[in-house]
Short mmCIF file of C-alpha atoms (C1' of nucleotides) and ligand atoms in Angstrom, two decimals:
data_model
loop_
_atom_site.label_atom_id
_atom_site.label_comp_id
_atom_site.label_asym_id
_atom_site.label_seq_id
_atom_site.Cartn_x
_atom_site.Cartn_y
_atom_site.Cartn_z
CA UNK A 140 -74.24 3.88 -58.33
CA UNK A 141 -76.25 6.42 -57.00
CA UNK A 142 -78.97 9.11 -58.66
CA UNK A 143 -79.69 12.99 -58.11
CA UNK A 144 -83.28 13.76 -57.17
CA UNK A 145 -84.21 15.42 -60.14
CA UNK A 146 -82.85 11.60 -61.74
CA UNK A 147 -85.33 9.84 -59.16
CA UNK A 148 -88.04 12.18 -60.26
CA UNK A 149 -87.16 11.39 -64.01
CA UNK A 150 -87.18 7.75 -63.44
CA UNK A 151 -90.31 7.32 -61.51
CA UNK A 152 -92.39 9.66 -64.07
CA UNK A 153 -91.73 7.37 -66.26
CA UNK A 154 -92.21 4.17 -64.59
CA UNK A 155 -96.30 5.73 -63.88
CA UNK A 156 -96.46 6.68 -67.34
CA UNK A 157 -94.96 3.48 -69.03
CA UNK A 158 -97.70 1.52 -66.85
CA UNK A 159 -100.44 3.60 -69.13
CA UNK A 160 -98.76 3.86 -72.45
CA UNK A 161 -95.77 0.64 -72.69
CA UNK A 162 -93.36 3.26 -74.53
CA UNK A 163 -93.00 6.49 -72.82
CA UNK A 164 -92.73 10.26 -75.27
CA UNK A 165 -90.91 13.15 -74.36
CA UNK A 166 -93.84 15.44 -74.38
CA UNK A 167 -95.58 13.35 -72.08
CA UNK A 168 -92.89 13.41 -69.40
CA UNK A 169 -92.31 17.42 -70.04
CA UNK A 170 -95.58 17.95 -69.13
CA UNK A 171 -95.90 15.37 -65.97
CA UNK A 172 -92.42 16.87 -64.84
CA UNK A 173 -93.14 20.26 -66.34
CA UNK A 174 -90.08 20.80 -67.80
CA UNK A 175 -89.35 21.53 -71.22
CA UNK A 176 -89.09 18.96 -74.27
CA UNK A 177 -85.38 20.20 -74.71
CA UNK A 178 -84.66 19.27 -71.34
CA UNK A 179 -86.11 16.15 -71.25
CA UNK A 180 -84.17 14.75 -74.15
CA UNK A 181 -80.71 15.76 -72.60
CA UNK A 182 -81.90 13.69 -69.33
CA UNK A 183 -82.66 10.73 -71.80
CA UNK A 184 -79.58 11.08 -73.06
CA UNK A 185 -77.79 10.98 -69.34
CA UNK A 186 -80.14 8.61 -67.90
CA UNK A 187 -79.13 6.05 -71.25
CA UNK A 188 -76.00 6.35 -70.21
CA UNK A 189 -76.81 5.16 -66.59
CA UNK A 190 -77.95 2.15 -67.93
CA UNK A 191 -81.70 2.94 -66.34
CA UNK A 192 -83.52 2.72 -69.74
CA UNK A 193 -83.74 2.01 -73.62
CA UNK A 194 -84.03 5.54 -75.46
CA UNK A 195 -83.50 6.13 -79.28
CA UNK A 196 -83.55 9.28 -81.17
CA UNK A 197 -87.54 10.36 -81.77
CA UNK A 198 -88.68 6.83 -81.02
CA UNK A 199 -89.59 6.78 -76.94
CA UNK A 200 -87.98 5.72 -74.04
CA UNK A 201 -88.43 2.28 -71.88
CA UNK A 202 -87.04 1.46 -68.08
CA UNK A 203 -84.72 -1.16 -68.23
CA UNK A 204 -84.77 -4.11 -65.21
CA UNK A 205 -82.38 -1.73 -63.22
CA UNK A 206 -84.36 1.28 -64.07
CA UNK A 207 -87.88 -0.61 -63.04
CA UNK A 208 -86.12 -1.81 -60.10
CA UNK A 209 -84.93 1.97 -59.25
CA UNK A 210 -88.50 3.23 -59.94
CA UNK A 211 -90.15 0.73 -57.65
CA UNK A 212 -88.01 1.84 -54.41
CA UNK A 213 -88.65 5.37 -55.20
CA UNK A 214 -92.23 4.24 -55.01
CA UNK A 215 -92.01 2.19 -52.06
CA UNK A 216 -90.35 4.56 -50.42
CA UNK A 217 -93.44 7.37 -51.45
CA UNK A 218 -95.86 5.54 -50.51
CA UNK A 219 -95.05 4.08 -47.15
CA UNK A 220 -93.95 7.58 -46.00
CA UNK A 221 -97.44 8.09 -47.36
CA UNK A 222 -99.01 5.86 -44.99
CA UNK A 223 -96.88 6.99 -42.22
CA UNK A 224 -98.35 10.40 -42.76
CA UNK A 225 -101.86 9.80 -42.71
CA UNK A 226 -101.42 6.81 -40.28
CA UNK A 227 -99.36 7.88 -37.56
CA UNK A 228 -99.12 11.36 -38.11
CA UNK A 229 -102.75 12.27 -38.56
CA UNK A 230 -102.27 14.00 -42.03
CA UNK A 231 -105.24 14.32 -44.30
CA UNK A 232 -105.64 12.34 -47.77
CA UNK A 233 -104.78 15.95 -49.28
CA UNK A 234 -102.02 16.42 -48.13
CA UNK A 235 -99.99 13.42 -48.16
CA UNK A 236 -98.73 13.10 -51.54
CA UNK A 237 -96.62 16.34 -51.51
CA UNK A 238 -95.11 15.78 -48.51
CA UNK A 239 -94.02 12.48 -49.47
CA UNK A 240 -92.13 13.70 -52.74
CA UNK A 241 -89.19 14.89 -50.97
CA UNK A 242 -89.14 11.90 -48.89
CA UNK A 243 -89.11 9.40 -51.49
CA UNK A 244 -85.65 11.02 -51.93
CA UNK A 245 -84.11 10.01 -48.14
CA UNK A 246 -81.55 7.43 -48.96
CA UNK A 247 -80.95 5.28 -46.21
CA UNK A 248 -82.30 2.00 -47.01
CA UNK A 249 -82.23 0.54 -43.71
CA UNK A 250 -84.11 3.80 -42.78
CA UNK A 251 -87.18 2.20 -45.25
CA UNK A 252 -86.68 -1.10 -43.70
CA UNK A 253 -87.16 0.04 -40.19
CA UNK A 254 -90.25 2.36 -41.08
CA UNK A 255 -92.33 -0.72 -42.99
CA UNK A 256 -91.82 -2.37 -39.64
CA UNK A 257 -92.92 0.16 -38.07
CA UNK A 258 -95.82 0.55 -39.81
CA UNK A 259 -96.86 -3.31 -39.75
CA UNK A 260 -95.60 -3.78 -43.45
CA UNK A 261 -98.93 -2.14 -44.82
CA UNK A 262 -100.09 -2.83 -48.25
CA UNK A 263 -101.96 0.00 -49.78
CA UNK A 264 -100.95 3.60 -49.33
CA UNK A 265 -104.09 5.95 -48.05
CA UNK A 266 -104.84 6.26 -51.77
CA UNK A 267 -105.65 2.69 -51.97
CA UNK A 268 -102.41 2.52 -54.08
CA UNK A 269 -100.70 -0.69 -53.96
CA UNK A 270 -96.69 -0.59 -51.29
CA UNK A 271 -94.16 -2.89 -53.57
CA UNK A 272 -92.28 -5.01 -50.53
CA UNK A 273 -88.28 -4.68 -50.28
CA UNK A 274 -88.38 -7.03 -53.15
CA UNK A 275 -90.70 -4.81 -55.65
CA UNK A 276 -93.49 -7.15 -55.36
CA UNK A 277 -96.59 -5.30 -54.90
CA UNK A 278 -100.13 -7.00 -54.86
CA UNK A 279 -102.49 -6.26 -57.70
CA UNK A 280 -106.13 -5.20 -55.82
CA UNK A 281 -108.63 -6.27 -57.58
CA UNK A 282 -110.76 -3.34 -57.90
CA UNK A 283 -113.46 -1.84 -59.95
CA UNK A 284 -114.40 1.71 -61.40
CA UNK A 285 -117.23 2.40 -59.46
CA UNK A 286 -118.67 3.44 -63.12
CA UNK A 287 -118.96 -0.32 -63.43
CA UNK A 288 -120.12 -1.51 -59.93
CA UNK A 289 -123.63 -3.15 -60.67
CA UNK A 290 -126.30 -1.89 -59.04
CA UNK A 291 -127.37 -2.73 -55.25
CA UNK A 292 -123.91 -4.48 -55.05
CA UNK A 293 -122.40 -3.88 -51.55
CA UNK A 294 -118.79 -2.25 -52.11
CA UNK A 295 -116.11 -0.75 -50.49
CA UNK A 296 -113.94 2.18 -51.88
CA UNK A 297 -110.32 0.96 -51.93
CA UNK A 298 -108.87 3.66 -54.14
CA UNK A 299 -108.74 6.95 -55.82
CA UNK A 300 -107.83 7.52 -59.45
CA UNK A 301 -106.01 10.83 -58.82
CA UNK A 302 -104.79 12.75 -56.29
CA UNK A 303 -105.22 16.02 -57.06
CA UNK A 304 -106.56 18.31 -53.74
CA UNK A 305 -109.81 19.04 -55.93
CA UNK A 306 -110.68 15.40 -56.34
CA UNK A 307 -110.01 15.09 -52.57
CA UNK A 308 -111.62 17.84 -51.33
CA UNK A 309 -114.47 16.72 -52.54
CA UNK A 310 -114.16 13.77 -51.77
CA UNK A 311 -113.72 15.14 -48.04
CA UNK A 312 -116.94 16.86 -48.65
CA UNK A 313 -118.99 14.47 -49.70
CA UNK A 314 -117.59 11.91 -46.58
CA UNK A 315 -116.55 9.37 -48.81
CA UNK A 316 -112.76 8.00 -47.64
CA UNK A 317 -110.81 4.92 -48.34
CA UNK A 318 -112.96 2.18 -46.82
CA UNK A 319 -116.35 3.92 -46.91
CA UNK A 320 -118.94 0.95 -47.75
CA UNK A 321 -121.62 2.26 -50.36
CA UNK A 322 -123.77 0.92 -53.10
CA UNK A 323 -125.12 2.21 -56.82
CA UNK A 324 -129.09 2.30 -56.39
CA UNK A 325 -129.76 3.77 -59.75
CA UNK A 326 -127.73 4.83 -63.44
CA UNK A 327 -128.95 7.90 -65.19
CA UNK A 328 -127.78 7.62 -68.50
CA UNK A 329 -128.48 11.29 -69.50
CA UNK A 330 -125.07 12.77 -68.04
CA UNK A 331 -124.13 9.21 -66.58
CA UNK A 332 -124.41 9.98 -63.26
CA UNK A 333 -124.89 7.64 -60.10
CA UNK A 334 -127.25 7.40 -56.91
CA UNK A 335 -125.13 6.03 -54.80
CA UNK A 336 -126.15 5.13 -50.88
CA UNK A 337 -123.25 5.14 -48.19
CA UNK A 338 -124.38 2.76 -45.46
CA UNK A 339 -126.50 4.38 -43.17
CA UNK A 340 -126.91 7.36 -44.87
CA UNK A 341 -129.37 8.83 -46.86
CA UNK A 342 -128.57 8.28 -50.99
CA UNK A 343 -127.12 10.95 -53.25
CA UNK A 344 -125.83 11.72 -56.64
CA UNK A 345 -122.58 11.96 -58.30
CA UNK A 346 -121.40 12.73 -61.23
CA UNK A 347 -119.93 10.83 -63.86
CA UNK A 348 -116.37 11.97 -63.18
CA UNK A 349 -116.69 11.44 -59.72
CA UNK A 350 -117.65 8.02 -60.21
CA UNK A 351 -114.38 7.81 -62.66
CA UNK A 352 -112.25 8.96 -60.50
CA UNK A 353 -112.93 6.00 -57.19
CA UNK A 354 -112.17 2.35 -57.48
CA UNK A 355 -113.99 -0.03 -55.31
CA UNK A 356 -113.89 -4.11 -54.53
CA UNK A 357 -117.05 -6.21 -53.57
CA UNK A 358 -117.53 -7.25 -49.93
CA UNK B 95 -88.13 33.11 -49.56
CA UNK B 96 -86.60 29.52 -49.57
CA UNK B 97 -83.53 28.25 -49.62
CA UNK B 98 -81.78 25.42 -51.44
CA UNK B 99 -80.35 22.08 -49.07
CA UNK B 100 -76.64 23.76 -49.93
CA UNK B 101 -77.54 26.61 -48.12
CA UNK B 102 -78.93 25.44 -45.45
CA UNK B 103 -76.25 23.22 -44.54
CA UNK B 104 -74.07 26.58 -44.53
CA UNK B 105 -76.04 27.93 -42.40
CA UNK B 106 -76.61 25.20 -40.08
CA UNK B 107 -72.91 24.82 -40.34
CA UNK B 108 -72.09 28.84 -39.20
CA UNK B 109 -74.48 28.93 -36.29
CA UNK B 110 -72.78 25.11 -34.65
CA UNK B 111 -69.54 26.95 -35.15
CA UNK B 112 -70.50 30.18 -33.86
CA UNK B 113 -71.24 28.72 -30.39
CA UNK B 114 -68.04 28.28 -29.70
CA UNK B 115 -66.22 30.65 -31.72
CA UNK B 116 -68.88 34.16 -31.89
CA UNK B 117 -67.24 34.73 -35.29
CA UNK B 118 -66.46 32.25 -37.99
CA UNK B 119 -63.63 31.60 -40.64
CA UNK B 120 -63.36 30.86 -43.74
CA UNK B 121 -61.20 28.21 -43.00
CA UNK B 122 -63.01 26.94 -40.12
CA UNK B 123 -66.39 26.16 -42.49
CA UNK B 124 -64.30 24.32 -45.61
CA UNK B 125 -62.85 22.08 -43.17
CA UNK B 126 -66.61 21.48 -41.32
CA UNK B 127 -68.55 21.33 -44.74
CA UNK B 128 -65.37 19.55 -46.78
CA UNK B 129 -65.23 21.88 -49.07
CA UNK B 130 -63.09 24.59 -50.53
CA UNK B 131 -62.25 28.34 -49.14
CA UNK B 132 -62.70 29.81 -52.73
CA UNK B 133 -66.07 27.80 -52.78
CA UNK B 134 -67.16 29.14 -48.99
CA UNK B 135 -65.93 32.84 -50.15
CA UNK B 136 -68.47 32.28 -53.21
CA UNK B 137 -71.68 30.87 -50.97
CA UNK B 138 -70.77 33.46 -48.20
CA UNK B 139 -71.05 36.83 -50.46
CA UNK B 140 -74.29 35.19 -51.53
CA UNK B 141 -76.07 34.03 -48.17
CA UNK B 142 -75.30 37.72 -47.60
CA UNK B 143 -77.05 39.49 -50.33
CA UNK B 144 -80.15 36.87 -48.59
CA UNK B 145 -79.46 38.91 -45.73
CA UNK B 146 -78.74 35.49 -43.48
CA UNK B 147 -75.61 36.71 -42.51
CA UNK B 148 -73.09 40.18 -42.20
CA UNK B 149 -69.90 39.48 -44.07
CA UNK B 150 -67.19 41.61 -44.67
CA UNK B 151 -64.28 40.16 -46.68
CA UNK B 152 -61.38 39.28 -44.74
CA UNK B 153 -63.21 39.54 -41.43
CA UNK B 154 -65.31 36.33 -40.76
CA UNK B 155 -68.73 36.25 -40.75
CA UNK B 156 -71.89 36.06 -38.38
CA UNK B 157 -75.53 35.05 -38.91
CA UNK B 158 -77.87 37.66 -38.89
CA UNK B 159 -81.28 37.74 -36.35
CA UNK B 160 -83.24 36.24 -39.74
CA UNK B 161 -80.03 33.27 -40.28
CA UNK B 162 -79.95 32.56 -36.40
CA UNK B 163 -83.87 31.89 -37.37
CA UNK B 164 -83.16 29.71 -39.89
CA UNK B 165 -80.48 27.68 -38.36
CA UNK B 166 -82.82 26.80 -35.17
CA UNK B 167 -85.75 25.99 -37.87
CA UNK B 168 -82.78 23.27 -39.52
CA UNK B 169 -81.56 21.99 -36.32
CA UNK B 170 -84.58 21.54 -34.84
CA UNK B 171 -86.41 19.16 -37.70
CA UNK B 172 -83.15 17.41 -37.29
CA UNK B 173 -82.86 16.66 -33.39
CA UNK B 174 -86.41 15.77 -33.79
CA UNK B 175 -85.93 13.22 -36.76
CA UNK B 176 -83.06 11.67 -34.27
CA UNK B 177 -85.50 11.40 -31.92
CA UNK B 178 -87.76 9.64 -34.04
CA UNK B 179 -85.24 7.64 -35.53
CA UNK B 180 -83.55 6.80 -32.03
CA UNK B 181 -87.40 6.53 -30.30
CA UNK B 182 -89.95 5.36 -32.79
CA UNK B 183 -87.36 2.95 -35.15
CA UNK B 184 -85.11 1.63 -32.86
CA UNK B 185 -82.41 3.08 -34.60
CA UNK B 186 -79.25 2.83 -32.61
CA UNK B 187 -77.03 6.03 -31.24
CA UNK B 188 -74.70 6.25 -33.80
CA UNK B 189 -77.31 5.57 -36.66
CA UNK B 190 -79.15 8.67 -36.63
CA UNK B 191 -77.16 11.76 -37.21
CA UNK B 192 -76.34 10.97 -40.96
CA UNK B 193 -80.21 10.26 -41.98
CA UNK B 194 -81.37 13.15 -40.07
CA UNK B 195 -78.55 15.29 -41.92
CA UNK B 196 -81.18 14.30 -44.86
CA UNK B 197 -84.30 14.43 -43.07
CA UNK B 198 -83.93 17.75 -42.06
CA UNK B 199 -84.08 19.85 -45.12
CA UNK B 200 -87.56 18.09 -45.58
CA UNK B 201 -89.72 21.52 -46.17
CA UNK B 202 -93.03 20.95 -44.50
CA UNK B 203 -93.48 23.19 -41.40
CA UNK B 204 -96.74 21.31 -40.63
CA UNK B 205 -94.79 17.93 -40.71
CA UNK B 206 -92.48 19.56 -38.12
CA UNK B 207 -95.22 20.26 -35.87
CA UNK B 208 -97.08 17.01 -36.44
CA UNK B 209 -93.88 14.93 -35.64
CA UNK B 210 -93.48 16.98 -32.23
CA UNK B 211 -96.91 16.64 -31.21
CA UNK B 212 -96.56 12.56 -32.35
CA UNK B 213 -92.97 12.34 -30.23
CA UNK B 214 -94.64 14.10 -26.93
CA UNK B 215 -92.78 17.43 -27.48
CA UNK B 216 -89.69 15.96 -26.78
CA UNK B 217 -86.40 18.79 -25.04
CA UNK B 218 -83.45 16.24 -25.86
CA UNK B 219 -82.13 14.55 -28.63
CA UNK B 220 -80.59 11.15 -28.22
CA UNK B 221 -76.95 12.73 -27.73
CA UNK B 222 -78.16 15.24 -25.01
CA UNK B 223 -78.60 18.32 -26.98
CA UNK B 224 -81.70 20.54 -26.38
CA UNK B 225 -83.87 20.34 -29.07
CA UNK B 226 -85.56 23.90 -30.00
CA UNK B 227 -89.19 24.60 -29.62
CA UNK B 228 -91.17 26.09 -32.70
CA UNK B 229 -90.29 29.00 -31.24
CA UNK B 230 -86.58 28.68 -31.47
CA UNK B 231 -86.30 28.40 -27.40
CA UNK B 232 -84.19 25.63 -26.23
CA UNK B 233 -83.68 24.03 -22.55
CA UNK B 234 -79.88 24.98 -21.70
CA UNK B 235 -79.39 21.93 -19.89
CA UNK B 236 -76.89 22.44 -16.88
CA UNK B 237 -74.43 19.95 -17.27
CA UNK B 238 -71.06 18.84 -16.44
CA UNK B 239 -68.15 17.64 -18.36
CA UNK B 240 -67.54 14.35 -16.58
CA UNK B 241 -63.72 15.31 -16.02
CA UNK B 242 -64.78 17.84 -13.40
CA UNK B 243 -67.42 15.67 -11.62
CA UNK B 244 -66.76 15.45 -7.70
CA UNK B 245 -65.63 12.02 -6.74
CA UNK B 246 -68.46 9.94 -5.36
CA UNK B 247 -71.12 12.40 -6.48
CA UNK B 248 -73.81 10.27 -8.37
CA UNK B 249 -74.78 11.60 -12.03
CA UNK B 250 -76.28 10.60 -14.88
CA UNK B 251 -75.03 10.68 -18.44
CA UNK B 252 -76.72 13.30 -20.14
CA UNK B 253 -74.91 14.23 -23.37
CA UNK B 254 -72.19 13.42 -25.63
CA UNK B 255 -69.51 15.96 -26.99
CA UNK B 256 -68.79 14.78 -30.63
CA UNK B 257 -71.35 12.43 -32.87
CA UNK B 258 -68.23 9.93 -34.18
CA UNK B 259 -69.07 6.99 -34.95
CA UNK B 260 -66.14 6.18 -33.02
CA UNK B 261 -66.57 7.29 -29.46
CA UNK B 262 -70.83 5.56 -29.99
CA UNK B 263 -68.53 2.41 -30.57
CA UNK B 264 -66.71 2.66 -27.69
CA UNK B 265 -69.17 3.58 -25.55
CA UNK B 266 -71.97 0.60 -26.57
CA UNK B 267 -68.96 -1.28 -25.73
CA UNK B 268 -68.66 -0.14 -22.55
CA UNK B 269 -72.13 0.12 -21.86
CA UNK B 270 -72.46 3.68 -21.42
CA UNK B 271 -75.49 5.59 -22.83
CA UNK B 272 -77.97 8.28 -22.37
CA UNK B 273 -79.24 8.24 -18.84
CA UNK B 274 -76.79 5.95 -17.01
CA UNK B 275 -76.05 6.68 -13.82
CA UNK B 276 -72.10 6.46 -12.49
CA UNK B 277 -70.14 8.17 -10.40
CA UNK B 278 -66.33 8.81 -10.38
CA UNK B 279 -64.26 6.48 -7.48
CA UNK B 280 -60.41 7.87 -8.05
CA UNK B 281 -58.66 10.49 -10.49
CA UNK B 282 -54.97 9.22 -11.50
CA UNK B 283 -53.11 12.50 -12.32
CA UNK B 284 -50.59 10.47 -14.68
CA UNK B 285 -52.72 10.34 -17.45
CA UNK B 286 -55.96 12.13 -16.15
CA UNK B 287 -57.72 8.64 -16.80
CA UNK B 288 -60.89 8.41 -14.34
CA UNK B 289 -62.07 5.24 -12.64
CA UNK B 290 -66.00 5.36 -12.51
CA UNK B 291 -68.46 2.82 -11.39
CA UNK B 292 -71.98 2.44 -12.68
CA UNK B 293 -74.30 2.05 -10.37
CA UNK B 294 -75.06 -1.80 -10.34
CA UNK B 295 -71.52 -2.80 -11.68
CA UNK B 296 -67.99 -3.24 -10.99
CA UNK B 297 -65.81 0.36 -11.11
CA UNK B 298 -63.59 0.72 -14.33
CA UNK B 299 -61.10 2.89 -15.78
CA UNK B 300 -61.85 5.69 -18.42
CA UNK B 301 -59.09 7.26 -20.35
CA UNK B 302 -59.33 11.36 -20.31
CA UNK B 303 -60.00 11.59 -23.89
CA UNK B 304 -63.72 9.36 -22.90
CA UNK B 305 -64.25 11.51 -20.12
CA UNK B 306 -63.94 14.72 -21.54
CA UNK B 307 -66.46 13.80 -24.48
CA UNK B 308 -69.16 12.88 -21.81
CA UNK B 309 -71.71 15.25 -19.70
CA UNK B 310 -73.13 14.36 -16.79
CA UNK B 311 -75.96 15.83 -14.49
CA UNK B 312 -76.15 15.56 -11.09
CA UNK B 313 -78.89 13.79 -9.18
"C1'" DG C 124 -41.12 46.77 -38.83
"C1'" DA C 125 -39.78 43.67 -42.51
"C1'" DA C 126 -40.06 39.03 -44.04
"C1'" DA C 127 -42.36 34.79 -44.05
"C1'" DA C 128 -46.43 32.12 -43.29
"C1'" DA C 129 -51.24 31.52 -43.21
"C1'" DA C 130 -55.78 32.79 -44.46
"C1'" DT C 131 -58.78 34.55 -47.77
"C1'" DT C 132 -60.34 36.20 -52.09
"C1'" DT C 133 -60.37 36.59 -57.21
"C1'" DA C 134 -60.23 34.76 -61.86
"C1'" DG C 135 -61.41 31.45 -64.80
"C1'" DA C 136 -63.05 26.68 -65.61
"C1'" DT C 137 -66.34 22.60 -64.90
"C1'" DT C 138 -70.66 19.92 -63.96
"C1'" DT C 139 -75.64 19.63 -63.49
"C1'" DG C 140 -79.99 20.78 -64.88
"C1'" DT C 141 -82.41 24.02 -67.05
"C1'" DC C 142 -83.93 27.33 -70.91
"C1'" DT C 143 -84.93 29.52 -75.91
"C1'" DA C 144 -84.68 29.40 -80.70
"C1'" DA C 145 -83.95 26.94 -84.68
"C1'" DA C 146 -83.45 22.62 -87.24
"C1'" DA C 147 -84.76 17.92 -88.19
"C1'" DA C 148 -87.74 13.96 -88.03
"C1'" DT C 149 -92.24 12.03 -87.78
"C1'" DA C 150 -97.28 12.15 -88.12
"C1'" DT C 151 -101.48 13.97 -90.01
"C1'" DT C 152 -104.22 16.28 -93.53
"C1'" DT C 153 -105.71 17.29 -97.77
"C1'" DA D 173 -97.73 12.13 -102.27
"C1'" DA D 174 -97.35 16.93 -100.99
"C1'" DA D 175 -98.26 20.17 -97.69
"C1'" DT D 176 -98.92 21.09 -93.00
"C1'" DA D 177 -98.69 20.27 -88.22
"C1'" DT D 178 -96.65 18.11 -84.38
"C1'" DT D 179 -92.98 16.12 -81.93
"C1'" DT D 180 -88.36 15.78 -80.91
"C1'" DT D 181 -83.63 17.01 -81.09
"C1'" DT D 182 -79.64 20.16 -81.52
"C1'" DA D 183 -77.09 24.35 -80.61
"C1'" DG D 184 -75.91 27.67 -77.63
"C1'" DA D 185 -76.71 30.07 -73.25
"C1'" DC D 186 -77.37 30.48 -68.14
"C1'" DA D 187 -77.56 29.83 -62.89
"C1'" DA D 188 -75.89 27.05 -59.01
"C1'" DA D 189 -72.23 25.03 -56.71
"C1'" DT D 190 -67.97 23.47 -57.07
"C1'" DC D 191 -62.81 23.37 -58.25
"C1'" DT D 192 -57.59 24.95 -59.19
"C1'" DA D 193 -54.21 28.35 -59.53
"C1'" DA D 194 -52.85 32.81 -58.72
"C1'" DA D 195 -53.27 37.20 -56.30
"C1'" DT D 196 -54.21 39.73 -52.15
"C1'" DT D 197 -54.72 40.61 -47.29
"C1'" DT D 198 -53.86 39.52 -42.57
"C1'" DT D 199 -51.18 37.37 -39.01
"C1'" DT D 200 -47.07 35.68 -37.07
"C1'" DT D 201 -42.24 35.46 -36.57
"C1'" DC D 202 -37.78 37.24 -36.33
MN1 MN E 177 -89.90 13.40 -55.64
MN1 MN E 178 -100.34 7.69 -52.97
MN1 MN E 179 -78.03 18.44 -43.93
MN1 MN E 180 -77.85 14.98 -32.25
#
DNA sequence: GAAAAAATTTAGATTTGTCTAAAAATATTT
DNA sequence: AAATATTTTTAGACAAATCTAAATTTTTTC
């Protein structure tokens, strides 16, 4: 069988938003999709159909193996075009993600097969977001909010918690990028913000949703 | 203003067909695009009011200086993405044309550029044809149909007339493929078939049909 | 230059994905 | 537990791209 794009896009909304919530609303995936409620429940409806997920009248939807299975080649796919972007083609952080949505829609499986190669079968996308392999198997990072990271711990950023260009611009701005080694010298616990010293360079503060927004594991 | 993957494949489809033709059918595009007159008729009255194209009913139909645009835009990103494909992946000959018939409604003009730069500004595709500059200039490429190469003049394969997957069969089995160099030993007027030798090898015989779908330059 | 054949267009229907407005179900307040 | 608010679904409509069947125009043949 084989799915529309606007199906693809359906299915992998809700694949993010069931890893958040377990059972997925309609409002939520309206507004993620930005679509309208109405519209959303006649895709259910087709998408049931398909087989690609448990939906009941008013009660939430759910992937089903198939669906899951669906959503995690849509995200393979996404995400290693990703890395081909910012890897070999020199595209910024920014920039990537948008790019990569049409993409994710190319169909030619042997096509993905051939670019992992390529690529040297990378792991994490340039958002420090985990590649599931041609089986769906993707390895769980084990990384921290940088919130959390104690302080004068060595650490290294290995992911962002969005990507919209804001976050990444100022991100780009403040030279912090995936890989960027950096501790937490002090907590101030009036707006919860963080001194934070990249190596070599002078320390500086950021705020608390900065520090929300990056994940980081110990080196 | 943008234009959805439907209509770009019209266009695409017009402009191939207006090289040979200078004005285009009705007829001629269902049978290219497999689909019906009534259903060109429809797309064609509105690709006109897009100003793409001048269309009178009845009389055929041309692109317009803004469609002629368009079309190099569409078949540039896809003789690039062959390239890529053929180049970068490994992908073989007859492998490329039906992902790049994806790949090339991909909307990023920066992507375009990027993947020129990355390929070395590549002029030809892996089946000879020039591929257009982000300008819309292409290379005209002065070659020969192999039927009307002198005999013992060396050339070198340098294009292919039709993207079949059944002439790439027969010519991997033959070992024929984009810069080989032959030359032509004897014509047999019987059946037109050609005997050729590549360089290196033992001559052969070519049927008229093979020969007529290959160009050579001289060199 | 009619008649017949071929090409093309029109009319009306269908599928996909969307929308608005209104109704129904569920959740939250009071 | 009623009243109110929120969420979700239904009903009916619309644009895009397609189709079939019938009508029209152009081209070819006699
Ligand atoms: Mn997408
Ligand atoms: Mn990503
Ligand atoms: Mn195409
Ligand atoms: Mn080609």
């Amino acid at each position: 069988m084989s799915f529309s794009i606007t199906e693809e896009n359906y299915i992998k909304a809700i694949f993010h938003l069931q890893q958040e919530d377990g059972t997925v609303s309609t409002n939520d995936l309206s507004a993620v999709l930005q679509t309208k409620p109405a519209s959303v429940t006649d895709m259910l409806k087709k998408l049931k159909t398909k087989k690609l997920l448990s939906y009941e009248r008013y009660k939430g939807v759910r992937l089903s193996a198939e669906g899951r299975r669906l959503a995690l080649g849509i995200v393979r796919k996404h995400r290693l075009w990703e890395y081909f972007l910012f890897n070999t083609l020199q595209f910024g952080w920014d920039e990537v993600h948008e790019i990569a949505e049409e993409l994710e829609h190319v169909t030619s499986k042997k096509l993905v097969e051939k670019l992992d190669a390529f690529l040297g079968y990378p792991r994490f996308d340039p958002h420090g977001d985990p590649i599931p392999d041609s089986h769906g198997k993707m390895t769980v990072r084990q990384q921290l909010n940088l919130i959390d990271l104690p302080v004068n711990k060595m650490a290294e950023v290995s992911g962002v918690g969005s990507q919209s260009s804001e976050l990444l611009e100022l991100l780009k701005h403040r030279n912090i990028s995936m890989g960027t080694k950096l501790e937490v010298k002090r907590r101030f616990s009036f707006d919860h913000s963080l001194e934070i010293r990249i190596k070599g360079q002078q320390p500086f503060i950021i705020s608390q949703q900065l520090a929300q927004a990056l994940f980081v594991k110990l080196v």
